């Protein structure tokens, strides 16, 4: 757990105690491991696409990717981790 640090106690350090570095709480049992810490911040200036990014993230993680509009050209690219990502472009007159 990221908030707890193991502190050896006793004459020979054979009695571990787990201290919460934030609150000072002490525990004898090791706290449960945290596998994921949900949440985060999108700290961009207005107009840079925070809403679109959040909606795309939600759609990707519910395995429900939207279809591109009719006439869109879809381009697939791989990022540095090898994950395939797509974007689309529209051509034609804008009315």
PDB file of N, CA and C in Angstrom, residues 34-78:
ATOM      1  N   UNK A  34      -2.747  -2.215  -3.064  1.00  0.00           N
ATOM      2  CA  UNK A  34      -3.568  -1.449  -3.986  1.00  0.00           C
ATOM      3  C   UNK A  34      -3.094  -1.780  -5.390  1.00  0.00           C
ATOM      4  N   UNK A  35      -3.971  -2.388  -6.194  1.00  0.00           N
ATOM      5  CA  UNK A  35      -3.560  -2.748  -7.545  1.00  0.00           C
ATOM      6  C   UNK A  35      -3.780  -1.618  -8.534  1.00  0.00           C
ATOM      7  N   UNK A  36      -4.799  -0.818  -8.305  1.00  0.00           N
ATOM      8  CA  UNK A  36      -5.070   0.322  -9.176  1.00  0.00           C
ATOM      9  C   UNK A  36      -5.538   1.482  -8.322  1.00  0.00           C
ATOM     10  N   UNK A  37      -5.078   2.642  -8.662  1.00  0.00           N
ATOM     11  CA  UNK A  37      -5.546   3.852  -8.010  1.00  0.00           C
ATOM     12  C   UNK A  37      -6.364   4.628  -9.036  1.00  0.00           C
ATOM     13  N   UNK A  38      -7.699   4.498  -9.000  1.00  0.00           N
ATOM     14  CA  UNK A  38      -8.511   5.173 -10.012  1.00  0.00           C
ATOM     15  C   UNK A  38      -8.492   6.689  -9.831  1.00  0.00           C
ATOM     16  N   UNK A  39      -8.676   7.370 -10.921  1.00  0.00           N
ATOM     17  CA  UNK A  39      -8.760   8.823 -10.854  1.00  0.00           C
ATOM     18  C   UNK A  39      -7.586   9.490 -11.530  1.00  0.00           C
ATOM     19  N   UNK A  40      -7.627  10.781 -11.548  1.00  0.00           N
ATOM     20  CA  UNK A  40      -6.569  11.547 -12.168  1.00  0.00           C
ATOM     21  C   UNK A  40      -7.046  12.951 -12.481  1.00  0.00           C
ATOM     22  N   UNK A  41      -6.175  13.734 -13.055  1.00  0.00           N
ATOM     23  CA  UNK A  41      -6.486  15.113 -13.384  1.00  0.00           C
ATOM     24  C   UNK A  41      -6.188  15.384 -14.851  1.00  0.00           C
ATOM     25  N   UNK A  42      -7.044  16.127 -15.498  1.00  0.00           N
ATOM     26  CA  UNK A  42      -6.778  16.651 -16.835  1.00  0.00           C
ATOM     27  C   UNK A  42      -6.641  18.158 -16.676  1.00  0.00           C
ATOM     28  N   UNK A  43      -5.416  18.627 -16.637  1.00  0.00           N
ATOM     29  CA  UNK A  43      -5.147  20.032 -16.343  1.00  0.00           C
ATOM     30  C   UNK A  43      -4.662  20.756 -17.592  1.00  0.00           C
ATOM     31  N   UNK A  44      -5.543  20.947 -18.540  1.00  0.00           N
ATOM     32  CA  UNK A  44      -5.214  21.669 -19.765  1.00  0.00           C
ATOM     33  C   UNK A  44      -5.948  23.004 -19.777  1.00  0.00           C
ATOM     34  N   UNK A  45      -5.484  23.850 -20.648  1.00  0.00           N
ATOM     35  CA  UNK A  45      -6.164  25.122 -20.861  1.00  0.00           C
ATOM     36  C   UNK A  45      -7.527  24.866 -21.505  1.00  0.00           C
ATOM     37  N   UNK A  46      -8.470  25.804 -21.390  1.00  0.00           N
ATOM     38  CA  UNK A  46      -9.764  25.633 -22.042  1.00  0.00           C
ATOM     39  C   UNK A  46      -9.615  25.458 -23.554  1.00  0.00           C
ATOM     40  N   UNK A  47     -10.434  24.550 -24.098  1.00  0.00           N
ATOM     41  CA  UNK A  47     -10.472  24.364 -25.536  1.00  0.00           C
ATOM     42  C   UNK A  47      -9.484  23.358 -26.093  1.00  0.00           C
ATOM     43  N   UNK A  48      -8.769  22.624 -25.235  1.00  0.00           N
ATOM     44  CA  UNK A  48      -7.776  21.672 -25.731  1.00  0.00           C
ATOM     45  C   UNK A  48      -8.289  20.235 -25.785  1.00  0.00           C
ATOM     46  N   UNK A  49      -9.550  20.011 -25.462  1.00  0.00           N
ATOM     47  CA  UNK A  49     -10.145  18.696 -25.675  1.00  0.00           C
ATOM     48  C   UNK A  49     -10.258  17.801 -24.458  1.00  0.00           C
ATOM     49  N   UNK A  50     -10.387  18.364 -23.265  1.00  0.00           N
ATOM     50  CA  UNK A  50     -10.526  17.535 -22.063  1.00  0.00           C
ATOM     51  C   UNK A  50     -11.796  16.693 -22.116  1.00  0.00           C
ATOM     52  N   UNK A  51     -12.888  17.262 -22.565  1.00  0.00           N
ATOM     53  CA  UNK A  51     -14.156  16.535 -22.638  1.00  0.00           C
ATOM     54  C   UNK A  51     -14.065  15.399 -23.635  1.00  0.00           C
ATOM     55  N   UNK A  52     -13.503  15.659 -24.805  1.00  0.00           N
ATOM     56  CA  UNK A  52     -13.357  14.616 -25.826  1.00  0.00           C
ATOM     57  C   UNK A  52     -12.443  13.511 -25.303  1.00  0.00           C
ATOM     58  N   UNK A  53     -11.369  13.867 -24.642  1.00  0.00           N
ATOM     59  CA  UNK A  53     -10.451  12.878 -24.083  1.00  0.00           C
ATOM     60  C   UNK A  53     -11.155  12.008 -23.043  1.00  0.00           C
ATOM     61  N   UNK A  54     -11.907  12.633 -22.147  1.00  0.00           N
ATOM     62  CA  UNK A  54     -12.618  11.876 -21.106  1.00  0.00           C
ATOM     63  C   UNK A  54     -13.657  10.940 -21.716  1.00  0.00           C
ATOM     64  N   UNK A  55     -14.406  11.420 -22.690  1.00  0.00           N
ATOM     65  CA  UNK A  55     -15.422  10.572 -23.332  1.00  0.00           C
ATOM     66  C   UNK A  55     -14.775   9.415 -24.089  1.00  0.00           C
ATOM     67  N   UNK A  56     -13.671   9.664 -24.779  1.00  0.00           N
ATOM     68  CA  UNK A  56     -12.974   8.605 -25.491  1.00  0.00           C
ATOM     69  C   UNK A  56     -12.445   7.555 -24.513  1.00  0.00           C
ATOM     70  N   UNK A  57     -11.934   8.001 -23.373  1.00  0.00           N
ATOM     71  CA  UNK A  57     -11.433   7.083 -22.356  1.00  0.00           C
ATOM     72  C   UNK A  57     -12.567   6.205 -21.821  1.00  0.00           C
ATOM     73  N   UNK A  58     -13.704   6.814 -21.543  1.00  0.00           N
ATOM     74  CA  UNK A  58     -14.865   6.063 -21.046  1.00  0.00           C
ATOM     75  C   UNK A  58     -15.309   5.032 -22.084  1.00  0.00           C
ATOM     76  N   UNK A  59     -15.437   5.462 -23.323  1.00  0.00           N
ATOM     77  CA  UNK A  59     -15.886   4.542 -24.370  1.00  0.00           C
ATOM     78  C   UNK A  59     -14.899   3.402 -24.596  1.00  0.00           C
ATOM     79  N   UNK A  60     -13.614   3.697 -24.516  1.00  0.00           N
ATOM     80  CA  UNK A  60     -12.612   2.653 -24.735  1.00  0.00           C
ATOM     81  C   UNK A  60     -12.667   1.605 -23.640  1.00  0.00           C
ATOM     82  N   UNK A  61     -12.870   2.038 -22.409  1.00  0.00           N
ATOM     83  CA  UNK A  61     -12.826   1.099 -21.297  1.00  0.00           C
ATOM     84  C   UNK A  61     -14.128   0.356 -21.063  1.00  0.00           C
ATOM     85  N   UNK A  62     -15.188   0.708 -21.749  1.00  0.00           N
ATOM     86  CA  UNK A  62     -16.404  -0.102 -21.701  1.00  0.00           C
ATOM     87  C   UNK A  62     -16.516  -0.921 -22.974  1.00  0.00           C
ATOM     88  N   UNK A  63     -15.439  -0.963 -23.748  1.00  0.00           N
ATOM     89  CA  UNK A  63     -15.360  -1.745 -24.984  1.00  0.00           C
ATOM     90  C   UNK A  63     -16.496  -1.397 -25.934  1.00  0.00           C
ATOM     91  N   UNK A  64     -16.724  -0.121 -26.087  1.00  0.00           N
ATOM     92  CA  UNK A  64     -17.810   0.344 -26.944  1.00  0.00           C
ATOM     93  C   UNK A  64     -17.286   1.519 -27.771  1.00  0.00           C
ATOM     94  N   UNK A  65     -16.442   1.212 -28.748  1.00  0.00           N
ATOM     95  CA  UNK A  65     -15.864   2.278 -29.561  1.00  0.00           C
ATOM     96  C   UNK A  65     -16.882   2.764 -30.585  1.00  0.00           C
ATOM     97  N   UNK A  66     -17.047   4.064 -30.736  1.00  0.00           N
ATOM     98  CA  UNK A  66     -18.011   4.583 -31.710  1.00  0.00           C
ATOM     99  C   UNK A  66     -17.506   4.411 -33.135  1.00  0.00           C
ATOM    100  N   UNK A  67     -18.433   4.253 -34.056  1.00  0.00           N
ATOM    101  CA  UNK A  67     -18.074   4.153 -35.471  1.00  0.00           C
ATOM    102  C   UNK A  67     -17.820   5.560 -36.008  1.00  0.00           C
ATOM    103  N   UNK A  68     -16.857   5.717 -36.904  1.00  0.00           N
ATOM    104  CA  UNK A  68     -16.615   7.034 -37.492  1.00  0.00           C
ATOM    105  C   UNK A  68     -17.770   7.427 -38.408  1.00  0.00           C
ATOM    106  N   UNK A  69     -17.917   8.711 -38.681  1.00  0.00           N
ATOM    107  CA  UNK A  69     -18.993   9.156 -39.564  1.00  0.00           C
ATOM    108  C   UNK A  69     -18.821   8.595 -40.977  1.00  0.00           C
ATOM    109  N   UNK A  70     -19.912   8.558 -41.720  1.00  0.00           N
ATOM    110  CA  UNK A  70     -19.868   8.075 -43.099  1.00  0.00           C
ATOM    111  C   UNK A  70     -18.909   8.947 -43.911  1.00  0.00           C
ATOM    112  N   UNK A  71     -18.101   8.306 -44.739  1.00  0.00           N
ATOM    113  CA  UNK A  71     -17.154   9.025 -45.592  1.00  0.00           C
ATOM    114  C   UNK A  71     -15.825   9.344 -44.927  1.00  0.00           C
ATOM    115  N   UNK A  72     -15.644   8.941 -43.686  1.00  0.00           N
ATOM    116  CA  UNK A  72     -14.390   9.222 -42.985  1.00  0.00           C
ATOM    117  C   UNK A  72     -13.309   8.245 -43.429  1.00  0.00           C
ATOM    118  N   UNK A  73     -12.089   8.734 -43.508  1.00  0.00           N
ATOM    119  CA  UNK A  73     -10.932   7.896 -43.807  1.00  0.00           C
ATOM    120  C   UNK A  73     -10.256   7.587 -42.480  1.00  0.00           C
ATOM    121  N   UNK A  74     -10.230   6.292 -42.122  1.00  0.00           N
ATOM    122  CA  UNK A  74      -9.658   5.875 -40.837  1.00  0.00           C
ATOM    123  C   UNK A  74      -8.190   5.512 -41.035  1.00  0.00           C
ATOM    124  N   UNK A  75      -7.320   6.049 -40.177  1.00  0.00           N
ATOM    125  CA  UNK A  75      -5.891   5.770 -40.219  1.00  0.00           C
ATOM    126  C   UNK A  75      -5.487   5.147 -38.889  1.00  0.00           C
ATOM    127  N   UNK A  76      -4.861   3.967 -38.948  1.00  0.00           N
ATOM    128  CA  UNK A  76      -4.394   3.283 -37.745  1.00  0.00           C
ATOM    129  C   UNK A  76      -2.893   3.494 -37.594  1.00  0.00           C
ATOM    130  N   UNK A  77      -2.460   3.807 -36.378  1.00  0.00           N
ATOM    131  CA  UNK A  77      -1.040   3.957 -36.067  1.00  0.00           C
ATOM    132  C   UNK A  77      -0.762   3.243 -34.744  1.00  0.00           C
ATOM    133  N   UNK A  78       0.494   2.872 -34.524  1.00  0.00           N
ATOM    134  CA  UNK A  78       0.882   2.255 -33.255  1.00  0.00           C
ATOM    135  C   UNK A  78       1.711   3.249 -32.457  1.00  0.00           C
TER     136      UNK A  78
END
